[in-house]
PDB file of C-alpha atoms in Angstrom:
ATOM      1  CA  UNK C 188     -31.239   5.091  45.049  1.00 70.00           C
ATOM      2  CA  UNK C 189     -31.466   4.742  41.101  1.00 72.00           C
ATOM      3  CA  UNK C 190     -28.220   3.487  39.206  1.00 69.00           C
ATOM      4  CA  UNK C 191     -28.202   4.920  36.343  1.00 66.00           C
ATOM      5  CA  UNK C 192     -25.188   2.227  33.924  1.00 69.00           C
ATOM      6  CA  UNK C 193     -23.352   4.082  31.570  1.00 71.00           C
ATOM      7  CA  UNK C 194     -22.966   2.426  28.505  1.00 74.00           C
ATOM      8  CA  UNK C 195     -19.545   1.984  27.095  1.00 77.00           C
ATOM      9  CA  UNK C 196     -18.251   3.597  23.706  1.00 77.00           C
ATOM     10  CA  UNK C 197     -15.214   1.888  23.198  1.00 83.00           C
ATOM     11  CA  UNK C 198     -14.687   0.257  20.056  1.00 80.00           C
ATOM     12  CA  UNK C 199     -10.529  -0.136  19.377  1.00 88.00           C
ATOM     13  CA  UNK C 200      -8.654  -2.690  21.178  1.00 90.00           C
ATOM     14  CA  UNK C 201      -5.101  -3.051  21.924  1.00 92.00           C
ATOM     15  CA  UNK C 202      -2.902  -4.841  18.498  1.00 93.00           C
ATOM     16  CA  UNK C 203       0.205  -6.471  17.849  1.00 94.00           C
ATOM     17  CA  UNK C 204       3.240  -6.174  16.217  1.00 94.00           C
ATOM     18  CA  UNK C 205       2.082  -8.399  13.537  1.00 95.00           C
ATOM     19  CA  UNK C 206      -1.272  -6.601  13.072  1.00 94.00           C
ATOM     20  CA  UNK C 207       0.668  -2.838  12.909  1.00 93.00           C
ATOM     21  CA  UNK C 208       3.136  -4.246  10.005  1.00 94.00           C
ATOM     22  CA  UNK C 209       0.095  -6.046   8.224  1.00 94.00           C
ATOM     23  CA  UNK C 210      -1.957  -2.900   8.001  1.00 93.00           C
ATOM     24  CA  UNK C 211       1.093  -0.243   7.373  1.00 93.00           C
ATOM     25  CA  UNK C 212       2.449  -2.878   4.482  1.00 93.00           C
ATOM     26  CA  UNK C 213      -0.961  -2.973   3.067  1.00 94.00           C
ATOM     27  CA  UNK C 214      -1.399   0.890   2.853  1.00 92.00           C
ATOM     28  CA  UNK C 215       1.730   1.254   1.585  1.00 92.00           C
ATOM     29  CA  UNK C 216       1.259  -1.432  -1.490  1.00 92.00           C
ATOM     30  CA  UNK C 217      -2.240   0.149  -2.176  1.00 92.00           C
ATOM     31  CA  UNK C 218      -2.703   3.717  -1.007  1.00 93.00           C
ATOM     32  CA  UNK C 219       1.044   5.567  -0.234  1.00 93.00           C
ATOM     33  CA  UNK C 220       3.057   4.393  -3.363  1.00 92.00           C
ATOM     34  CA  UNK C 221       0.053   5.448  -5.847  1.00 93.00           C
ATOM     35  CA  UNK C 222      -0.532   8.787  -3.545  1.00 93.00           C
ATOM     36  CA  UNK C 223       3.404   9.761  -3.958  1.00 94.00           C
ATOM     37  CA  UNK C 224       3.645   8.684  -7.504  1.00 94.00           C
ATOM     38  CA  UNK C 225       0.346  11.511  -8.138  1.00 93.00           C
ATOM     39  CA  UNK C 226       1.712  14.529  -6.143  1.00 93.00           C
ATOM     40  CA  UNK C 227       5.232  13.742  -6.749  1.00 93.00           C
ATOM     41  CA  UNK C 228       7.147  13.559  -3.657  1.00 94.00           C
ATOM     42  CA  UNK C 229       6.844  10.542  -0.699  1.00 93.00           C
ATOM     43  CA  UNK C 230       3.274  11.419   0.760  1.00 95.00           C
ATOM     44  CA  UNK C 231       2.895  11.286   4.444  1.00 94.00           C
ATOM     45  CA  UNK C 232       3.088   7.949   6.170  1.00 92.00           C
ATOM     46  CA  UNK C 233       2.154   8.774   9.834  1.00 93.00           C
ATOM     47  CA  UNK C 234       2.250  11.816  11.922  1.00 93.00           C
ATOM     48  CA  UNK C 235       2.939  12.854  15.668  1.00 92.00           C
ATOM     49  CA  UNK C 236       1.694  14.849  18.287  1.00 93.00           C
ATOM     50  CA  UNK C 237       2.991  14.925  21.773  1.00 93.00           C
ATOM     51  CA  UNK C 238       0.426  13.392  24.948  1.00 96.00           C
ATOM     52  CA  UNK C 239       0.726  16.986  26.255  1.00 96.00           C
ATOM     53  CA  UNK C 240      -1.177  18.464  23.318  1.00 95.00           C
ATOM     54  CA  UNK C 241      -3.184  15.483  23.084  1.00 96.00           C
ATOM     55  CA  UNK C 242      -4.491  15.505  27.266  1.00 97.00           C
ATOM     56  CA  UNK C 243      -5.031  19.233  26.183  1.00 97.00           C
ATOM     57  CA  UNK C 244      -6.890  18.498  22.773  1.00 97.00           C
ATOM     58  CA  UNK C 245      -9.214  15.962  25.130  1.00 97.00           C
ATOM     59  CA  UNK C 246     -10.306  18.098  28.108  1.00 97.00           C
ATOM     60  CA  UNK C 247     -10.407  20.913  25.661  1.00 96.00           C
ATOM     61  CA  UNK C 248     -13.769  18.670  24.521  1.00 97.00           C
ATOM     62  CA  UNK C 249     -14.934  17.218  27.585  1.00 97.00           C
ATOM     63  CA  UNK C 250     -15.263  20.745  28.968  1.00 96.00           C
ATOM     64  CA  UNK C 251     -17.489  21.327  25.848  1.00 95.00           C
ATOM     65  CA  UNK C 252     -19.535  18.373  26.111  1.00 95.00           C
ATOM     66  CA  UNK C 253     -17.682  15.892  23.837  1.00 96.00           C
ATOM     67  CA  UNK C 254     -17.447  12.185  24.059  1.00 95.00           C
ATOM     68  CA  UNK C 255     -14.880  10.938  21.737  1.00 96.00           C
ATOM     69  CA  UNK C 256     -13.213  11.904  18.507  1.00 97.00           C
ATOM     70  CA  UNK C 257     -13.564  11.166  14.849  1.00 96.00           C
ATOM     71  CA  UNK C 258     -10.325  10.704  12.654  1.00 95.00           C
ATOM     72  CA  UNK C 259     -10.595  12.486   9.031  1.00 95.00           C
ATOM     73  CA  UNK C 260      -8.178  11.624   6.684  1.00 94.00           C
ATOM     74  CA  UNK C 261      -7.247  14.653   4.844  1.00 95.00           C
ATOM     75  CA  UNK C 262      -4.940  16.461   2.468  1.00 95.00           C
ATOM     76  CA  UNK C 263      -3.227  19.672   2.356  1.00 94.00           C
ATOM     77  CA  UNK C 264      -3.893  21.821  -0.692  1.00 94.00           C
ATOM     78  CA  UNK C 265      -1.169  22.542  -2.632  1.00 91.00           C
ATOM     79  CA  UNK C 266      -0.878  25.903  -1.888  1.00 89.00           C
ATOM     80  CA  UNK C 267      -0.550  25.356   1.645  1.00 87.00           C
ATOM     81  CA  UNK C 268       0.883  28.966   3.154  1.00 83.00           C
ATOM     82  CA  UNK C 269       1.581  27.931   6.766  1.00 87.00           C
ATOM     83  CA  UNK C 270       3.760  24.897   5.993  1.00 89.00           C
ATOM     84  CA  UNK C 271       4.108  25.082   2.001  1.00 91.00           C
ATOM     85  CA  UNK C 272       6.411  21.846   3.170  1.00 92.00           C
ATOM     86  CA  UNK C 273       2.881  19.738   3.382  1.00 93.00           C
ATOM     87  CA  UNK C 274       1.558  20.503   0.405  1.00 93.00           C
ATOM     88  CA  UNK C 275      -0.414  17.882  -1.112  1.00 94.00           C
ATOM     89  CA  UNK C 276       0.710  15.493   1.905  1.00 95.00           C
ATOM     90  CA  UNK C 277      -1.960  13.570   3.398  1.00 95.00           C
ATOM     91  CA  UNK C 278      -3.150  14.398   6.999  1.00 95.00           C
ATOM     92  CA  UNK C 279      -5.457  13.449  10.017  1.00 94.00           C
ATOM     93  CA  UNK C 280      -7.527  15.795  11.824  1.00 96.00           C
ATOM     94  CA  UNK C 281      -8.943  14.834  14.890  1.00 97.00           C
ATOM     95  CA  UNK C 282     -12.993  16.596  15.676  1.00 97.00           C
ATOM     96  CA  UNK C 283     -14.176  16.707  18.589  1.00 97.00           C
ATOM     97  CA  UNK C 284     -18.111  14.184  18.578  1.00 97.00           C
ATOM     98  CA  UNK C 285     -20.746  13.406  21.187  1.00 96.00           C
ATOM     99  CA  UNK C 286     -22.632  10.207  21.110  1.00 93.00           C
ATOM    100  CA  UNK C 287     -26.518  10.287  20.653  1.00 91.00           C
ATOM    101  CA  UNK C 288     -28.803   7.491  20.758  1.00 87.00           C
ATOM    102  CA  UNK C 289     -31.005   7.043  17.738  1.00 89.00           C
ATOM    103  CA  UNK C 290     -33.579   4.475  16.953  1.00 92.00           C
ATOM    104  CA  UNK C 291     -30.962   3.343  13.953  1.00 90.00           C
ATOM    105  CA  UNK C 292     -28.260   2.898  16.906  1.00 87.00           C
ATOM    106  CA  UNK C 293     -25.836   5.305  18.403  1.00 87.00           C
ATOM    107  CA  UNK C 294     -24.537   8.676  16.298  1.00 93.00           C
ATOM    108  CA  UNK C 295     -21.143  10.311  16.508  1.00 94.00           C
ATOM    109  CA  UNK C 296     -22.543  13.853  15.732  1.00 95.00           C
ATOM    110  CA  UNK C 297     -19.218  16.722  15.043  1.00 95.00           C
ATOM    111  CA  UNK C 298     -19.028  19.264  17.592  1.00 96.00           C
ATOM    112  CA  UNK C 299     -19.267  23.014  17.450  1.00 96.00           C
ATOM    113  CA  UNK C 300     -18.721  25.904  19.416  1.00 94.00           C
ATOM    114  CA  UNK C 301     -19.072  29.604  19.250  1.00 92.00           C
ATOM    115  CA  UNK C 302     -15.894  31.636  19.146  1.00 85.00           C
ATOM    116  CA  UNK C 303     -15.033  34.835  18.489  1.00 88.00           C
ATOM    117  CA  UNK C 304     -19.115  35.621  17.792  1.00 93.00           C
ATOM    118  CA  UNK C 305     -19.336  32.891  14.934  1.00 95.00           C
ATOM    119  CA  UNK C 306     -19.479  28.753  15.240  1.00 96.00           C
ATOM    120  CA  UNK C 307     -17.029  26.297  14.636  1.00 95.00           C
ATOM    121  CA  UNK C 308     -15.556  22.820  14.699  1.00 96.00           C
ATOM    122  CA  UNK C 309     -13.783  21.746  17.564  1.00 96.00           C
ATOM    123  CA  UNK C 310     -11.206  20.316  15.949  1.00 96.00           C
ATOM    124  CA  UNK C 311      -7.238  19.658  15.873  1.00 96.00           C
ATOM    125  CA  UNK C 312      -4.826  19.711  13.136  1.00 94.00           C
ATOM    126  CA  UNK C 313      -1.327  20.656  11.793  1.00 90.00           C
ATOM    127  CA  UNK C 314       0.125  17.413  12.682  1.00 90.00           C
ATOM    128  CA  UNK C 315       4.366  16.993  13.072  1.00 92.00           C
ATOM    129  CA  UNK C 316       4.072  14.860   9.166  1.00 93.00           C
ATOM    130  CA  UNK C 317       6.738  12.351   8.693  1.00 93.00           C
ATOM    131  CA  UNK C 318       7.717  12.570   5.651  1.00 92.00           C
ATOM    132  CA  UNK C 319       8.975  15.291   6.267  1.00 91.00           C
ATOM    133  CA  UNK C 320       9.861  15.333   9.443  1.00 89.00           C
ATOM    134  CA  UNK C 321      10.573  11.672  10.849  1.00 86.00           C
ATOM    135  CA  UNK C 322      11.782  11.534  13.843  1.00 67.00           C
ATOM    136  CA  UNK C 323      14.353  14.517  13.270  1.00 50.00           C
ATOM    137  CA  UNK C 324      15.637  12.871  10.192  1.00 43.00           C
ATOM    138  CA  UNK C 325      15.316  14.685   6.809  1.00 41.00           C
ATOM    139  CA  UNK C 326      12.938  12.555   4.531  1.00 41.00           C
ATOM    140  CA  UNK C 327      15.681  11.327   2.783  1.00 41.00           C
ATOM    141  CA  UNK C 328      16.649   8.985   6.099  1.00 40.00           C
ATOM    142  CA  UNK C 329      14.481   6.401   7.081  1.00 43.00           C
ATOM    143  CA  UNK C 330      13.371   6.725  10.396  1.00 42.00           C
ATOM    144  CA  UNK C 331      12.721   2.981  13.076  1.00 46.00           C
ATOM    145  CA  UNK C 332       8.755   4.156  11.946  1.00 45.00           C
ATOM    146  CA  UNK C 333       8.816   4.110   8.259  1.00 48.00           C
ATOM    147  CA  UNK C 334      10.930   0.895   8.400  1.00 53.00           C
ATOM    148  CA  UNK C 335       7.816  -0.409  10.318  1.00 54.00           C
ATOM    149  CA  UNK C 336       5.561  -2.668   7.470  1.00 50.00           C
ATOM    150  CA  UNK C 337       8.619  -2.259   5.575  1.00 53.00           C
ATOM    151  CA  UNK C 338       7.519  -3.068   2.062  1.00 52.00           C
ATOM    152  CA  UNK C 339       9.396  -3.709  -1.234  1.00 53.00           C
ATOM    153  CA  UNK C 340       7.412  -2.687  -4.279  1.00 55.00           C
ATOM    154  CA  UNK C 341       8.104  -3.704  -7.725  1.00 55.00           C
ATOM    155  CA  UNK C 342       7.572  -1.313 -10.135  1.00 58.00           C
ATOM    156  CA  UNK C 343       8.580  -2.756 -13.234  1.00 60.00           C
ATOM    157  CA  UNK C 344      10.407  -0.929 -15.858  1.00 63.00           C
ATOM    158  CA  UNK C 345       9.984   2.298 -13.856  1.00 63.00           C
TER     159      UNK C 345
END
């Protein structure tokens, strides 16, 4: 019998508390002040889904041949119908990718399907945004999250 070994495509690992307030303080301080000061309004600082949607999102792509799943960073446009709410708020969506093995190393290629008679990305978006909605608080209240890499930022004379 042949044993075929399966090589692994992890590449995260498991972080600490120090780590999670070292990276959210530093996006704060150099991405999320600057990004709230240009569209005028607190940008988005993390968002949620539930595991329910999530364990759906991921045998959703199994079932179609996927491997993993890329991250984009994203924005809504400002005339954004469905939640006019998230306009100009920055956003994740997660696509669905299958590993290939190249002679320049492995490749995270997007997936696509056909539905409905045309092709597209299998992909996930519309994320619960906070700001706005932390936690059930209004964005005016601060949330245990956003107090997480709690930053103080001097602005000067503004």
């Amino acid at each position: 019998m042949i044993t075929i070994e399966k090589k692994s495509l992890k590449v995260g690992e498991y972080v600490d508390t120090k780590h999670v307030d070292e990276v959210i303080r530093t996006y704060k301080q150099e991405r999320w002040v600057h990004n709230s000061k240009r569209i005028g309004k607190e940008d988005s600082l993390s968002g949620w889904y539930s595991v329910e949607e999530l364990e759906e999102f991921i045998e959703t792509i199994k079932d179609h041949g996927a491997d993993g799943i890329r991250f984009y960073f994203g924005a809504y446009p400002e005339n954004h119908a469905p939640k006019p709410e998230y306009a100009g708020r920055q956003t994740m969506v997660l696509v669905a990718t299958k590993s290939k093995e190249t002679e320049a190393g492995t490749k995270h290629k997007d997936v696509y399907v056909t539905k409905g008679g045309s092709t597209t990305i299998m992909a996930y978006n519309l994320i619960n945004l906070c700001p706005p909605y932390c936690s059930g608080f209004s964005s005016q209240a601060k949330s245990d999250f956003v107090n997480v890499g709690l930053t103080i930022i001097d602005k000067g004379d503004e």
